[in-house]
XYZ file of C-alpha atoms in Angstrom:
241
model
C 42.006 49.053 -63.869
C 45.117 50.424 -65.592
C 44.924 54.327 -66.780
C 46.071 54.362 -70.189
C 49.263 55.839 -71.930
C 50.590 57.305 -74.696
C 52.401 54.412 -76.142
C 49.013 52.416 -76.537
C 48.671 54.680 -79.672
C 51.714 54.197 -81.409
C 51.190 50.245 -81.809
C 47.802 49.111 -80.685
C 46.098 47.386 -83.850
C 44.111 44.681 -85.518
C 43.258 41.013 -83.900
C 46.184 38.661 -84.790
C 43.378 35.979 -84.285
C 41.690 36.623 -87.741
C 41.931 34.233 -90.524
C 42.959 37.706 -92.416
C 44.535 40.007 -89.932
C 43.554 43.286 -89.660
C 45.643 46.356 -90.316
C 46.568 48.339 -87.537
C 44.621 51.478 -87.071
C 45.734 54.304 -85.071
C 44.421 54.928 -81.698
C 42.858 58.589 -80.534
C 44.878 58.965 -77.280
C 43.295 62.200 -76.317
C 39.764 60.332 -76.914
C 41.049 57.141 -75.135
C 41.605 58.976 -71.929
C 37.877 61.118 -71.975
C 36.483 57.379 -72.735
C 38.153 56.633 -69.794
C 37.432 58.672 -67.304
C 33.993 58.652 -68.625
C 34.114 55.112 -67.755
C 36.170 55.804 -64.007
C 32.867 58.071 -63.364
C 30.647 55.748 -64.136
C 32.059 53.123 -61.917
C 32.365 55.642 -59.016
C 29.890 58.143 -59.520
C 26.780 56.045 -60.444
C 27.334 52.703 -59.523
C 28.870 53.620 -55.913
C 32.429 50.880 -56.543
C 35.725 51.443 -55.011
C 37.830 51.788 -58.117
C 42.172 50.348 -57.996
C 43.709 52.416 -60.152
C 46.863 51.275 -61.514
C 49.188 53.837 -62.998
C 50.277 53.771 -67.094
C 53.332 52.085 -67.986
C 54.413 52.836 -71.257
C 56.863 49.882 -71.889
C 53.385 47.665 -71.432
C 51.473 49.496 -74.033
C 48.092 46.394 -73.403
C 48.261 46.442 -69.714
C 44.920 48.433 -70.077
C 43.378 44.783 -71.033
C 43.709 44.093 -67.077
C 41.229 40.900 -67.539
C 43.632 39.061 -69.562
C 46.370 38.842 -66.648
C 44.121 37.615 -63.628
C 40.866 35.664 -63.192
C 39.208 36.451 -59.787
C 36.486 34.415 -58.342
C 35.292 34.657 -55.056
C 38.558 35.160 -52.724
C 40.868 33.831 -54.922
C 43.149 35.571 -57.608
C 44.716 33.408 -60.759
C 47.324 35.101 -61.920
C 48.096 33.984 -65.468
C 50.448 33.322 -68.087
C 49.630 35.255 -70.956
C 50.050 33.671 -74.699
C 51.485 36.792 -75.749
C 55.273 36.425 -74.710
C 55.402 40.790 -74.597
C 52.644 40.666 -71.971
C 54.073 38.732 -69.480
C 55.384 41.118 -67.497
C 51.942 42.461 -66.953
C 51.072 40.141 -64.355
C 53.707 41.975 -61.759
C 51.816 44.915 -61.372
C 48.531 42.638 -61.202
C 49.824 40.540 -58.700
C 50.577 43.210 -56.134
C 47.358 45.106 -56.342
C 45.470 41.479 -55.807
C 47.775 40.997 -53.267
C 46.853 44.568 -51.331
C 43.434 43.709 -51.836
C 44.356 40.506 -49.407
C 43.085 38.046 -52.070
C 44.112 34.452 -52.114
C 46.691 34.487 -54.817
C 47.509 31.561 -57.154
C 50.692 31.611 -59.950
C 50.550 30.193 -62.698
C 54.323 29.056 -62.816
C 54.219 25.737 -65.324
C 55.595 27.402 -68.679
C 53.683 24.932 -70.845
C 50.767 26.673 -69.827
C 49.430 30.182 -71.438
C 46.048 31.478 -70.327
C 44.287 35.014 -71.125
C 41.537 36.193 -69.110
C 39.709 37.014 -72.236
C 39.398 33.192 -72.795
C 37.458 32.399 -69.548
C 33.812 33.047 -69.091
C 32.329 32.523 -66.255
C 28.731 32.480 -65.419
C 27.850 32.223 -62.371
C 27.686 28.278 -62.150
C 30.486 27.080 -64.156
C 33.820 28.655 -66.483
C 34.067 28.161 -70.579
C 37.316 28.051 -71.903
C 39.029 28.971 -74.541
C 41.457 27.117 -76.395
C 43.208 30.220 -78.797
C 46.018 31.457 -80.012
C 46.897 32.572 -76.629
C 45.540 30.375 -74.164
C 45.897 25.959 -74.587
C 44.671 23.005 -72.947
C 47.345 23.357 -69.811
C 46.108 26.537 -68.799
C 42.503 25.472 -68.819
C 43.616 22.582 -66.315
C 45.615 24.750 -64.048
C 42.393 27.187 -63.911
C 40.509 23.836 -63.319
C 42.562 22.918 -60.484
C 42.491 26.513 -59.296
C 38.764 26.484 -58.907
C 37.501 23.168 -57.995
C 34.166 23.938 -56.803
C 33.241 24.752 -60.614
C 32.956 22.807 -63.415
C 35.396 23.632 -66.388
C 34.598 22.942 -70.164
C 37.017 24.155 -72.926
C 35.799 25.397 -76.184
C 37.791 25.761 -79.251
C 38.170 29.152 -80.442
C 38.457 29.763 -84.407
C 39.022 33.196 -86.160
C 38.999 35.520 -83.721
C 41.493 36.463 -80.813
C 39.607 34.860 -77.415
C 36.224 33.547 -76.879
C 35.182 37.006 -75.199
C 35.552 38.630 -78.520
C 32.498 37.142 -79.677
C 30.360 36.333 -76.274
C 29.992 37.593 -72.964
C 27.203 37.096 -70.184
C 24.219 39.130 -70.343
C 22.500 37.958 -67.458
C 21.909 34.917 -65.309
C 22.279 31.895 -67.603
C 22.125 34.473 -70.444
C 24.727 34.051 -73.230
C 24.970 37.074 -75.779
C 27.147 35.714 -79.164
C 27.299 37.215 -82.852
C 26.203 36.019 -85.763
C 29.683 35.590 -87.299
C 30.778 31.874 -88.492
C 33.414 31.869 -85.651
C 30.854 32.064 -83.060
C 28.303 30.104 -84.487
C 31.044 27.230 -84.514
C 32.229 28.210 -80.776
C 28.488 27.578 -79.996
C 27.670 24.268 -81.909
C 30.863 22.914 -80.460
C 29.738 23.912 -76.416
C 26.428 22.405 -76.575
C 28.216 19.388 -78.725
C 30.920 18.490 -76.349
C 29.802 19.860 -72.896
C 25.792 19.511 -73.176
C 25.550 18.530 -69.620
C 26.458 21.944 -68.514
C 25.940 23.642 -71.046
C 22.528 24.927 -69.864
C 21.940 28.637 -70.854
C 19.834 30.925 -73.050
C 21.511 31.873 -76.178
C 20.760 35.689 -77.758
C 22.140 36.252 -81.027
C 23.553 39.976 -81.669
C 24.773 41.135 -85.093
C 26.815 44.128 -83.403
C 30.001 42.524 -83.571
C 30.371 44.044 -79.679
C 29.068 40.837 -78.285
C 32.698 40.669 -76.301
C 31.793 44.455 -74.665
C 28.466 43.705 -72.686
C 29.422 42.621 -69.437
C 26.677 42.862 -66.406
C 26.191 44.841 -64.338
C 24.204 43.917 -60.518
C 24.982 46.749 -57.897
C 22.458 48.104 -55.635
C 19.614 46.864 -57.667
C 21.096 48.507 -60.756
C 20.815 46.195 -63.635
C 22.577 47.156 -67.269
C 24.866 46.029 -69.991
C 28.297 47.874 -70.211
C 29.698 49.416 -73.093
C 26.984 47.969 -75.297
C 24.581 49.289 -78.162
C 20.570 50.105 -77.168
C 19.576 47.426 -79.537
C 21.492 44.991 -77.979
C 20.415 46.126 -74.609
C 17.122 45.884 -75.750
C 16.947 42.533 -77.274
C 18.652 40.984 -74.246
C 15.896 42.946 -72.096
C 18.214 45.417 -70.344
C 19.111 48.601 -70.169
C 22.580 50.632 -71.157
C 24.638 51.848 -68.134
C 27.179 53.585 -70.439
């Protein structure tokens, strides 16, 4: 994970993805780093992980999205192109803590491709693309190639930033998605053109933090991350933070 810096303040804002984007709005730095290492102790005070902590750099104020650079399954690192031209240069610092952590690493070199890790979702079985503003049909193929022993689908991605903003897994062959048009239409268009695989319980939330609820399995410990109670209780979990 990447500790965050000052400059993420000055420019983070709203989701060029929207059909009407949203105005920047200014980010609480001081709060940013107690959520933070709130978070940190979470991961290494309750849960029991080793935690890589990259350092801030301020001339990358996103580097803190660290999922959007690499996707990491099993041994094997895919470091990726991002669709965001000023985020590019993320993937050095990515690439070297993969690389110390003696995982197979695989470039994505072919500049026709762009691929953010906020695009893939993998569950367990197989990976759902998708196609974005910031990731196309190339980078799904290189990530197909990457990881043959999976089956890849792509799944066009309308009014929002990346597929994760509006899904994430909530448990084996569990699905959580909003209630917004965008991911209704995401949905509809996975079971349409992939209904072979796609082969998963749907939950519907009405959050809008269906993209913040990743799983959590670690010594028995079940939970949703950085997710509401109502959400963790309609999927039948529990809250870790």
């Amino acid at each position: 994970i990447h500790t965050p810096g000052p400059s993420m303040g000055a420019r983070w804002g709203g989701e060029e993805g929207h059909k009407e984007p949203l105005p920047p709005l200014p980010v609480d730095f001081a709060r940013a780093e107690r959520e933070y290492q709130l978070y940190v102790g979470v991961l290494k005070n309750k849960l029991g992980l080793q935690v890589l902590e990259l350092p801030a750099d301020e001339s990358l104020p996103d580097c803190i999205f660290v999922e959007d650079v690499a996707v990491v399954c099993e041994e094997t690192a895919l470091i990726t192109r991002p669709g965001a031209p000023s985020r590019r240069k993320e993937v050095d610092a990515m690439k070297r803590a993969l690389e110390s952590l003696n995982l197979n690493i695989v470039e994505m070199t072919d500049e026709n491709a762009t691929l953010d890790g906020g695009d893939v979702l993998f569950t367990g079985r197989e990976f759902f693309v998708g196609l974005s503003r910031r990731t196309n049909q190339r980078g799904a193929e290189i990530l197909a190639d990457t990881f043959k022993d999976y089956a890849v689908s792509t799944v066009p991605v309308y009014g929002t930033l990346h597929l994760k903003s509006f899904c994430s897994m909530a448990g084996p062959n569990l699905i959580a998605i909003g209630s917004t048009e965008a991911a209704q239409k995401a949905l509809k268009d996975a079971i349409l053109l992939h209904s072979k695989n796609f082969k998963k319980k749907v939950k519907f939330t009405k959050s809008g933090m269906e993209g913040f609820c990743p799983i959590v399995h670690h010594n028995s410990i079940g939970g949703l991350w950085h997710t509401q109670k109502q959400n963790a209780n309609l999927l039948g979990s529990r809250p870790v933070l």
